[in-house]
Amino acid sequence: MGRTSTVRKSRSRDAATKVAEHRLSVLELARELGNVAEALRPGERWSLDFLSDTFGASRRFRILAVNDDCCRENLCLMADTSISGARVARELDALVRVYGRPASIVSDNGTEFTSRAILKWANENNVEWHYIDPGKPQQNAFIESFNGSLRDELLNEERFDRLDDARRKPALWRYDYNNVRPHSSLGNQTPAQARRTLELNEGSAPGALAQTETEDYENQTRRLSL
């Protein structure tokens, strides 16, 4: 029993070491790009961005993507034909109830992210909102990399017949990305595993991260997307 416990602790330390090494490499990369990342723990920095595609007879829809830069976990893929700043704020409220409030958020300076609703949300929630320089998406390199994977693996490969379809397929892809597929940049852990490893080793888990609430949010997302 003691040997089993020792082995488990050793594996946990090894996993934490790999994640820590990844975080240092990401920090160095971000510095090279001129945007110093401070996401050393889950919840320290979220990144937001929009993607767009079409369904049916060339009707356009948009996807709001929200990522945790520390563990590369995708927190949200919300698809709709129109997404206002107020809608983004409501989605952030829902995410905060599950994951806790982020210390900072990074996005471009699009109209939704500079709207009164977002400025009010950031002020009321005491969240630092950083805007990247115009024409420099590399300053938000974490979510830009994620967007590339989403577009190459899903948006460019799938046909969406209806809006429901445009919600369901990204939800399935998101689950696989977060929970099934190991990422070499995370020490061959999934983003969900990397989050748990960091929380266990650093004690950074907010009260809102109770497993039942996380599962409830996932279930609600699936019901909305099916």
PDB file of C-alpha atoms in Angstrom:
ATOM      1  CA  MET A   1       0.000   0.000   0.000  1.00  0.00           C
ATOM      2  CA  GLY A   2       2.808   2.401   0.928  1.00  0.00           C
ATOM      3  CA  ARG A   3       4.723   1.575  -2.248  1.00  0.00           C
ATOM      4  CA  THR A   4       1.600   2.198  -4.380  1.00  0.00           C
ATOM      5  CA  SER A   5       1.083   5.575  -2.713  1.00  0.00           C
ATOM      6  CA  THR A   6       4.740   6.488  -3.302  1.00  0.00           C
ATOM      7  CA  VAL A   7       4.507   5.532  -6.983  1.00  0.00           C
ATOM      8  CA  ARG A   8       1.369   7.619  -7.432  1.00  0.00           C
ATOM      9  CA  LYS A   9       2.970  10.645  -5.796  1.00  0.00           C
ATOM     10  CA  SER A  10       6.066  10.197  -7.974  1.00  0.00           C
ATOM     11  CA  ARG A  11       3.948  10.087 -11.129  1.00  0.00           C
ATOM     12  CA  SER A  12       2.054  13.177 -10.011  1.00  0.00           C
ATOM     13  CA  ARG A  13       5.341  15.038  -9.439  1.00  0.00           C
ATOM     14  CA  ASP A  14       6.616  13.928 -12.851  1.00  0.00           C
ATOM     15  CA  ALA A  15       3.445  15.165 -14.544  1.00  0.00           C
ATOM     16  CA  ALA A  16       3.648  18.459 -12.685  1.00  0.00           C
ATOM     17  CA  THR A  17       7.298  18.844 -13.735  1.00  0.00           C
ATOM     18  CA  LYS A  18       6.390  18.333 -17.402  1.00  0.00           C
ATOM     19  CA  VAL A  19       3.605  20.915 -17.180  1.00  0.00           C
ATOM     20  CA  ALA A  20       5.942  23.358 -15.429  1.00  0.00           C
ATOM     21  CA  GLU A  21       8.547  22.904 -18.170  1.00  0.00           C
ATOM     22  CA  HIS A  22       5.849  23.545 -20.777  1.00  0.00           C
ATOM     23  CA  ARG A  23       4.748  26.734 -18.997  1.00  0.00           C
ATOM     24  CA  LEU A  24       8.322  28.032 -19.004  1.00  0.00           C
ATOM     25  CA  SER A  25       8.688  27.329 -22.723  1.00  0.00           C
ATOM     26  CA  VAL A  26       5.385  29.114 -23.411  1.00  0.00           C
ATOM     27  CA  LEU A  27       6.543  32.082 -21.357  1.00  0.00           C
ATOM     28  CA  GLU A  28       9.776  32.295 -23.354  1.00  0.00           C
ATOM     29  CA  LEU A  29       7.834  32.062 -26.624  1.00  0.00           C
ATOM     30  CA  ALA A  30       5.446  34.794 -25.562  1.00  0.00           C
ATOM     31  CA  ARG A  31       8.344  37.056 -24.625  1.00  0.00           C
ATOM     32  CA  GLU A  32       9.862  36.534 -28.050  1.00  0.00           C
ATOM     33  CA  LEU A  33       6.532  37.583 -29.548  1.00  0.00           C
ATOM     34  CA  GLY A  34       6.493  40.715 -27.439  1.00  0.00           C
ATOM     35  CA  ASN A  35       3.618  39.648 -25.204  1.00  0.00           C
ATOM     36  CA  VAL A  36       4.738  38.354 -21.800  1.00  0.00           C
ATOM     37  CA  ALA A  37       2.405  35.665 -20.546  1.00  0.00           C
ATOM     38  CA  GLU A  38       1.612  35.536 -16.866  1.00  0.00           C
ATOM     39  CA  ALA A  39      -0.617  32.485 -17.002  1.00  0.00           C
ATOM     40  CA  LEU A  40       1.252  30.258 -14.572  1.00  0.00           C
ATOM     41  CA  ARG A  41      -1.885  28.851 -12.936  1.00  0.00           C
ATOM     42  CA  PRO A  42      -5.355  27.995 -14.227  1.00  0.00           C
ATOM     43  CA  GLY A  43      -7.542  31.088 -14.199  1.00  0.00           C
ATOM     44  CA  GLU A  44      -4.738  33.630 -14.396  1.00  0.00           C
ATOM     45  CA  ARG A  45      -5.396  34.445 -18.015  1.00  0.00           C
ATOM     46  CA  TRP A  46      -8.180  33.674 -20.465  1.00  0.00           C
ATOM     47  CA  SER A  47      -8.038  34.377 -24.187  1.00  0.00           C
ATOM     48  CA  LEU A  48     -11.078  35.216 -26.310  1.00  0.00           C
ATOM     49  CA  ASP A  49     -11.565  35.269 -30.059  1.00  0.00           C
ATOM     50  CA  PHE A  50     -14.169  34.771 -32.775  1.00  0.00           C
ATOM     51  CA  LEU A  51     -14.222  32.383 -35.717  1.00  0.00           C
ATOM     52  CA  SER A  52     -16.771  32.321 -38.516  1.00  0.00           C
ATOM     53  CA  ASP A  53     -18.186  29.817 -41.002  1.00  0.00           C
ATOM     54  CA  THR A  54     -21.387  29.112 -42.920  1.00  0.00           C
ATOM     55  CA  PHE A  55     -24.281  26.674 -42.756  1.00  0.00           C
ATOM     56  CA  GLY A  56     -27.167  25.886 -45.099  1.00  0.00           C
ATOM     57  CA  ALA A  57     -27.422  28.226 -48.077  1.00  0.00           C
ATOM     58  CA  SER A  58     -24.291  30.193 -47.202  1.00  0.00           C
ATOM     59  CA  ARG A  59     -25.740  31.636 -44.020  1.00  0.00           C
ATOM     60  CA  ARG A  60     -22.952  32.822 -41.778  1.00  0.00           C
ATOM     61  CA  PHE A  61     -22.494  31.995 -38.130  1.00  0.00           C
ATOM     62  CA  ARG A  62     -19.867  32.917 -35.563  1.00  0.00           C
ATOM     63  CA  ILE A  63     -18.162  30.972 -32.798  1.00  0.00           C
ATOM     64  CA  LEU A  64     -16.960  32.553 -29.580  1.00  0.00           C
ATOM     65  CA  ALA A  65     -13.910  30.691 -28.259  1.00  0.00           C
ATOM     66  CA  VAL A  66     -12.669  31.118 -24.689  1.00  0.00           C
ATOM     67  CA  ASN A  67      -9.457  29.395 -23.585  1.00  0.00           C
ATOM     68  CA  ASP A  68      -7.447  29.141 -20.377  1.00  0.00           C
ATOM     69  CA  ASP A  69      -3.908  29.981 -21.493  1.00  0.00           C
ATOM     70  CA  CYS A  70      -2.213  28.059 -18.679  1.00  0.00           C
ATOM     71  CA  CYS A  71      -3.524  24.569 -19.380  1.00  0.00           C
ATOM     72  CA  ARG A  72      -4.735  25.212 -22.953  1.00  0.00           C
ATOM     73  CA  GLU A  73      -8.238  24.105 -21.962  1.00  0.00           C
ATOM     74  CA  ASN A  74     -11.086  25.353 -24.117  1.00  0.00           C
ATOM     75  CA  LEU A  75     -13.764  26.695 -21.794  1.00  0.00           C
ATOM     76  CA  CYS A  76     -16.329  27.692 -24.392  1.00  0.00           C
ATOM     77  CA  LEU A  77     -17.282  27.255 -28.042  1.00  0.00           C
ATOM     78  CA  MET A  78     -20.534  29.152 -28.479  1.00  0.00           C
ATOM     79  CA  ALA A  79     -22.031  29.299 -31.974  1.00  0.00           C
ATOM     80  CA  ASP A  80     -24.780  31.651 -33.165  1.00  0.00           C
ATOM     81  CA  THR A  81     -25.683  33.827 -36.138  1.00  0.00           C
ATOM     82  CA  SER A  82     -25.076  36.980 -34.097  1.00  0.00           C
ATOM     83  CA  ILE A  83     -23.082  37.448 -30.882  1.00  0.00           C
ATOM     84  CA  SER A  84     -23.140  40.862 -29.240  1.00  0.00           C
ATOM     85  CA  GLY A  85     -20.974  42.216 -26.459  1.00  0.00           C
ATOM     86  CA  ALA A  86     -23.856  41.674 -24.014  1.00  0.00           C
ATOM     87  CA  ARG A  87     -24.057  38.026 -25.093  1.00  0.00           C
ATOM     88  CA  VAL A  88     -20.323  37.627 -24.524  1.00  0.00           C
ATOM     89  CA  ALA A  89     -20.724  39.105 -21.038  1.00  0.00           C
ATOM     90  CA  ARG A  90     -23.512  36.632 -20.198  1.00  0.00           C
ATOM     91  CA  GLU A  91     -21.357  33.728 -21.345  1.00  0.00           C
ATOM     92  CA  LEU A  92     -18.470  34.964 -19.215  1.00  0.00           C
ATOM     93  CA  ASP A  93     -20.809  35.079 -16.222  1.00  0.00           C
ATOM     94  CA  ALA A  94     -21.689  31.432 -16.828  1.00  0.00           C
ATOM     95  CA  LEU A  95     -18.017  30.457 -17.104  1.00  0.00           C
ATOM     96  CA  VAL A  96     -17.101  32.322 -13.920  1.00  0.00           C
ATOM     97  CA  ARG A  97     -19.710  30.318 -12.021  1.00  0.00           C
ATOM     98  CA  VAL A  98     -17.938  27.128 -13.086  1.00  0.00           C
ATOM     99  CA  TYR A  99     -14.241  27.989 -13.282  1.00  0.00           C
ATOM    100  CA  GLY A 100     -13.947  30.993 -11.027  1.00  0.00           C
ATOM    101  CA  ARG A 101     -13.094  34.550 -12.042  1.00  0.00           C
ATOM    102  CA  PRO A 102      -9.997  34.989 -14.236  1.00  0.00           C
ATOM    103  CA  ALA A 103      -7.312  37.455 -13.214  1.00  0.00           C
ATOM    104  CA  SER A 104      -7.056  38.801 -16.757  1.00  0.00           C
ATOM    105  CA  ILE A 105      -8.482  38.399 -20.243  1.00  0.00           C
ATOM    106  CA  VAL A 106      -6.814  39.006 -23.598  1.00  0.00           C
ATOM    107  CA  SER A 107      -8.598  39.718 -26.880  1.00  0.00           C
ATOM    108  CA  ASP A 108      -8.406  41.839 -29.993  1.00  0.00           C
ATOM    109  CA  ASN A 109     -10.156  45.204 -30.077  1.00  0.00           C
ATOM    110  CA  GLY A 110     -13.201  44.119 -32.063  1.00  0.00           C
ATOM    111  CA  THR A 111     -16.486  45.905 -31.450  1.00  0.00           C
ATOM    112  CA  GLU A 112     -17.908  43.137 -29.243  1.00  0.00           C
ATOM    113  CA  PHE A 113     -14.899  43.172 -26.938  1.00  0.00           C
ATOM    114  CA  THR A 114     -14.794  46.981 -26.683  1.00  0.00           C
ATOM    115  CA  SER A 115     -18.538  47.365 -26.163  1.00  0.00           C
ATOM    116  CA  ARG A 116     -20.038  49.046 -23.118  1.00  0.00           C
ATOM    117  CA  ALA A 117     -21.330  45.685 -21.913  1.00  0.00           C
ATOM    118  CA  ILE A 118     -17.812  44.226 -21.806  1.00  0.00           C
ATOM    119  CA  LEU A 119     -16.238  47.317 -20.246  1.00  0.00           C
ATOM    120  CA  LYS A 120     -18.935  47.232 -17.569  1.00  0.00           C
ATOM    121  CA  TRP A 121     -18.447  43.485 -17.004  1.00  0.00           C
ATOM    122  CA  ALA A 122     -14.677  43.827 -16.630  1.00  0.00           C
ATOM    123  CA  ASN A 123     -15.067  46.714 -14.194  1.00  0.00           C
ATOM    124  CA  GLU A 124     -17.730  45.033 -12.072  1.00  0.00           C
ATOM    125  CA  ASN A 125     -15.783  41.759 -11.925  1.00  0.00           C
ATOM    126  CA  ASN A 126     -12.418  43.449 -11.356  1.00  0.00           C
ATOM    127  CA  VAL A 127     -10.848  41.641 -14.310  1.00  0.00           C
ATOM    128  CA  GLU A 128      -7.965  43.212 -16.227  1.00  0.00           C
ATOM    129  CA  TRP A 129      -8.830  43.227 -19.921  1.00  0.00           C
ATOM    130  CA  HIS A 130      -5.853  43.522 -22.262  1.00  0.00           C
ATOM    131  CA  TYR A 131      -6.220  44.334 -25.961  1.00  0.00           C
ATOM    132  CA  ILE A 132      -3.567  43.191 -28.409  1.00  0.00           C
ATOM    133  CA  ASP A 133      -2.129  45.655 -30.897  1.00  0.00           C
ATOM    134  CA  PRO A 134      -4.089  45.949 -34.173  1.00  0.00           C
ATOM    135  CA  GLY A 135      -2.746  43.639 -36.843  1.00  0.00           C
ATOM    136  CA  LYS A 136      -0.690  41.561 -34.379  1.00  0.00           C
ATOM    137  CA  PRO A 137      -2.629  38.342 -33.701  1.00  0.00           C
ATOM    138  CA  GLN A 138       0.627  36.724 -32.563  1.00  0.00           C
ATOM    139  CA  GLN A 139       0.249  38.663 -29.329  1.00  0.00           C
ATOM    140  CA  ASN A 140      -2.648  36.320 -28.612  1.00  0.00           C
ATOM    141  CA  ALA A 141      -0.659  33.321 -29.787  1.00  0.00           C
ATOM    142  CA  PHE A 142      -2.305  30.766 -27.504  1.00  0.00           C
ATOM    143  CA  ILE A 143      -5.804  31.078 -28.906  1.00  0.00           C
ATOM    144  CA  GLU A 144      -4.516  31.687 -32.432  1.00  0.00           C
ATOM    145  CA  SER A 145      -2.911  28.235 -32.282  1.00  0.00           C
ATOM    146  CA  PHE A 146      -6.165  26.782 -30.960  1.00  0.00           C
ATOM    147  CA  ASN A 147      -8.145  28.477 -33.735  1.00  0.00           C
ATOM    148  CA  GLY A 148      -5.857  26.902 -36.319  1.00  0.00           C
ATOM    149  CA  SER A 149      -6.520  23.426 -34.929  1.00  0.00           C
ATOM    150  CA  LEU A 150     -10.273  24.018 -34.778  1.00  0.00           C
ATOM    151  CA  ARG A 151     -10.397  25.260 -38.350  1.00  0.00           C
ATOM    152  CA  ASP A 152      -8.112  22.554 -39.796  1.00  0.00           C
ATOM    153  CA  GLU A 153      -9.716  19.657 -37.944  1.00  0.00           C
ATOM    154  CA  LEU A 154     -13.364  20.681 -37.918  1.00  0.00           C
ATOM    155  CA  LEU A 155     -14.486  23.783 -39.788  1.00  0.00           C
ATOM    156  CA  ASN A 156     -12.604  22.937 -42.981  1.00  0.00           C
ATOM    157  CA  GLU A 157     -13.646  19.279 -42.829  1.00  0.00           C
ATOM    158  CA  GLU A 158     -17.315  19.357 -41.864  1.00  0.00           C
ATOM    159  CA  ARG A 159     -20.438  20.623 -43.582  1.00  0.00           C
ATOM    160  CA  PHE A 160     -22.995  22.318 -41.358  1.00  0.00           C
ATOM    161  CA  ASP A 161     -26.610  21.981 -42.481  1.00  0.00           C
ATOM    162  CA  ARG A 162     -28.307  23.958 -39.714  1.00  0.00           C
ATOM    163  CA  LEU A 163     -27.391  26.135 -36.750  1.00  0.00           C
ATOM    164  CA  ASP A 164     -28.049  23.169 -34.443  1.00  0.00           C
ATOM    165  CA  ASP A 165     -25.456  21.252 -36.440  1.00  0.00           C
ATOM    166  CA  ALA A 166     -23.012  24.158 -36.094  1.00  0.00           C
ATOM    167  CA  ARG A 167     -23.424  23.897 -32.321  1.00  0.00           C
ATOM    168  CA  ARG A 168     -23.385  20.134 -31.944  1.00  0.00           C
ATOM    169  CA  LYS A 169     -20.234  19.333 -33.916  1.00  0.00           C
ATOM    170  CA  PRO A 170     -17.990  21.923 -32.211  1.00  0.00           C
ATOM    171  CA  ALA A 171     -19.267  20.687 -28.821  1.00  0.00           C
ATOM    172  CA  LEU A 172     -18.180  17.142 -29.674  1.00  0.00           C
ATOM    173  CA  TRP A 173     -14.823  18.345 -30.994  1.00  0.00           C
ATOM    174  CA  ARG A 174     -14.334  20.411 -27.828  1.00  0.00           C
ATOM    175  CA  TYR A 175     -14.909  17.408 -25.590  1.00  0.00           C
ATOM    176  CA  ASP A 176     -12.325  15.404 -27.512  1.00  0.00           C
ATOM    177  CA  TYR A 177      -9.829  18.281 -27.448  1.00  0.00           C
ATOM    178  CA  ASN A 178     -10.136  18.796 -23.694  1.00  0.00           C
ATOM    179  CA  ASN A 179     -10.587  15.270 -22.382  1.00  0.00           C
ATOM    180  CA  VAL A 180      -9.423  12.642 -24.855  1.00  0.00           C
ATOM    181  CA  ARG A 181      -6.513  13.847 -26.923  1.00  0.00           C
ATOM    182  CA  PRO A 182      -3.100  14.093 -25.177  1.00  0.00           C
ATOM    183  CA  HIS A 183      -1.084  17.205 -26.013  1.00  0.00           C
ATOM    184  CA  SER A 184       2.682  16.813 -26.341  1.00  0.00           C
ATOM    185  CA  SER A 185       3.080  20.430 -25.207  1.00  0.00           C
ATOM    186  CA  LEU A 186       1.387  19.473 -21.915  1.00  0.00           C
ATOM    187  CA  GLY A 187       3.619  16.503 -21.153  1.00  0.00           C
ATOM    188  CA  ASN A 188       1.255  14.161 -23.052  1.00  0.00           C
ATOM    189  CA  GLN A 189      -1.661  15.119 -20.851  1.00  0.00           C
ATOM    190  CA  THR A 190      -5.040  16.385 -21.969  1.00  0.00           C
ATOM    191  CA  PRO A 191      -5.895  19.981 -21.037  1.00  0.00           C
ATOM    192  CA  ALA A 192      -8.355  18.700 -18.430  1.00  0.00           C
ATOM    193  CA  GLN A 193      -5.654  16.483 -16.897  1.00  0.00           C
ATOM    194  CA  ALA A 194      -3.169  19.361 -16.926  1.00  0.00           C
ATOM    195  CA  ARG A 195      -5.642  21.547 -15.032  1.00  0.00           C
ATOM    196  CA  ARG A 196      -6.181  18.878 -12.373  1.00  0.00           C
ATOM    197  CA  THR A 197      -2.430  18.288 -12.045  1.00  0.00           C
ATOM    198  CA  LEU A 198      -1.735  21.969 -11.503  1.00  0.00           C
ATOM    199  CA  GLU A 199      -4.580  22.351  -9.029  1.00  0.00           C
ATOM    200  CA  LEU A 200      -3.512  19.316  -7.001  1.00  0.00           C
ATOM    201  CA  ASN A 201       0.129  20.352  -6.856  1.00  0.00           C
ATOM    202  CA  GLU A 202      -0.407  24.067  -6.317  1.00  0.00           C
ATOM    203  CA  GLY A 203      -3.727  24.143  -4.475  1.00  0.00           C
ATOM    204  CA  SER A 204      -5.095  26.646  -6.968  1.00  0.00           C
ATOM    205  CA  ALA A 205      -8.533  25.159  -7.444  1.00  0.00           C
ATOM    206  CA  PRO A 206     -11.270  27.724  -6.776  1.00  0.00           C
ATOM    207  CA  GLY A 207     -14.397  26.609  -4.979  1.00  0.00           C
ATOM    208  CA  ALA A 208     -16.346  26.923  -8.219  1.00  0.00           C
ATOM    209  CA  LEU A 209     -14.347  24.054  -9.713  1.00  0.00           C
ATOM    210  CA  ALA A 210     -16.263  21.356  -7.842  1.00  0.00           C
ATOM    211  CA  GLN A 211     -16.545  18.345 -10.125  1.00  0.00           C
ATOM    212  CA  THR A 212     -20.327  18.241  -9.959  1.00  0.00           C
ATOM    213  CA  GLU A 213     -20.633  21.830 -11.200  1.00  0.00           C
ATOM    214  CA  THR A 214     -18.114  21.260 -13.988  1.00  0.00           C
ATOM    215  CA  GLU A 215     -20.004  18.190 -15.136  1.00  0.00           C
ATOM    216  CA  ASP A 216     -23.279  20.106 -14.902  1.00  0.00           C
ATOM    217  CA  TYR A 217     -21.904  22.855 -17.159  1.00  0.00           C
ATOM    218  CA  GLU A 218     -20.655  20.251 -19.651  1.00  0.00           C
ATOM    219  CA  ASN A 219     -24.072  18.592 -19.655  1.00  0.00           C
ATOM    220  CA  GLN A 220     -25.842  21.920 -20.180  1.00  0.00           C
ATOM    221  CA  THR A 221     -23.493  22.709 -23.072  1.00  0.00           C
ATOM    222  CA  ARG A 222     -24.208  19.354 -24.691  1.00  0.00           C
ATOM    223  CA  ARG A 223     -27.987  19.786 -24.336  1.00  0.00           C
ATOM    224  CA  LEU A 224     -27.792  23.220 -25.956  1.00  0.00           C
ATOM    225  CA  SER A 225     -25.650  21.839 -28.771  1.00  0.00           C
ATOM    226  CA  LEU A 226     -27.614  18.674 -29.559  1.00  0.00           C
TER     227      LEU A 226
END
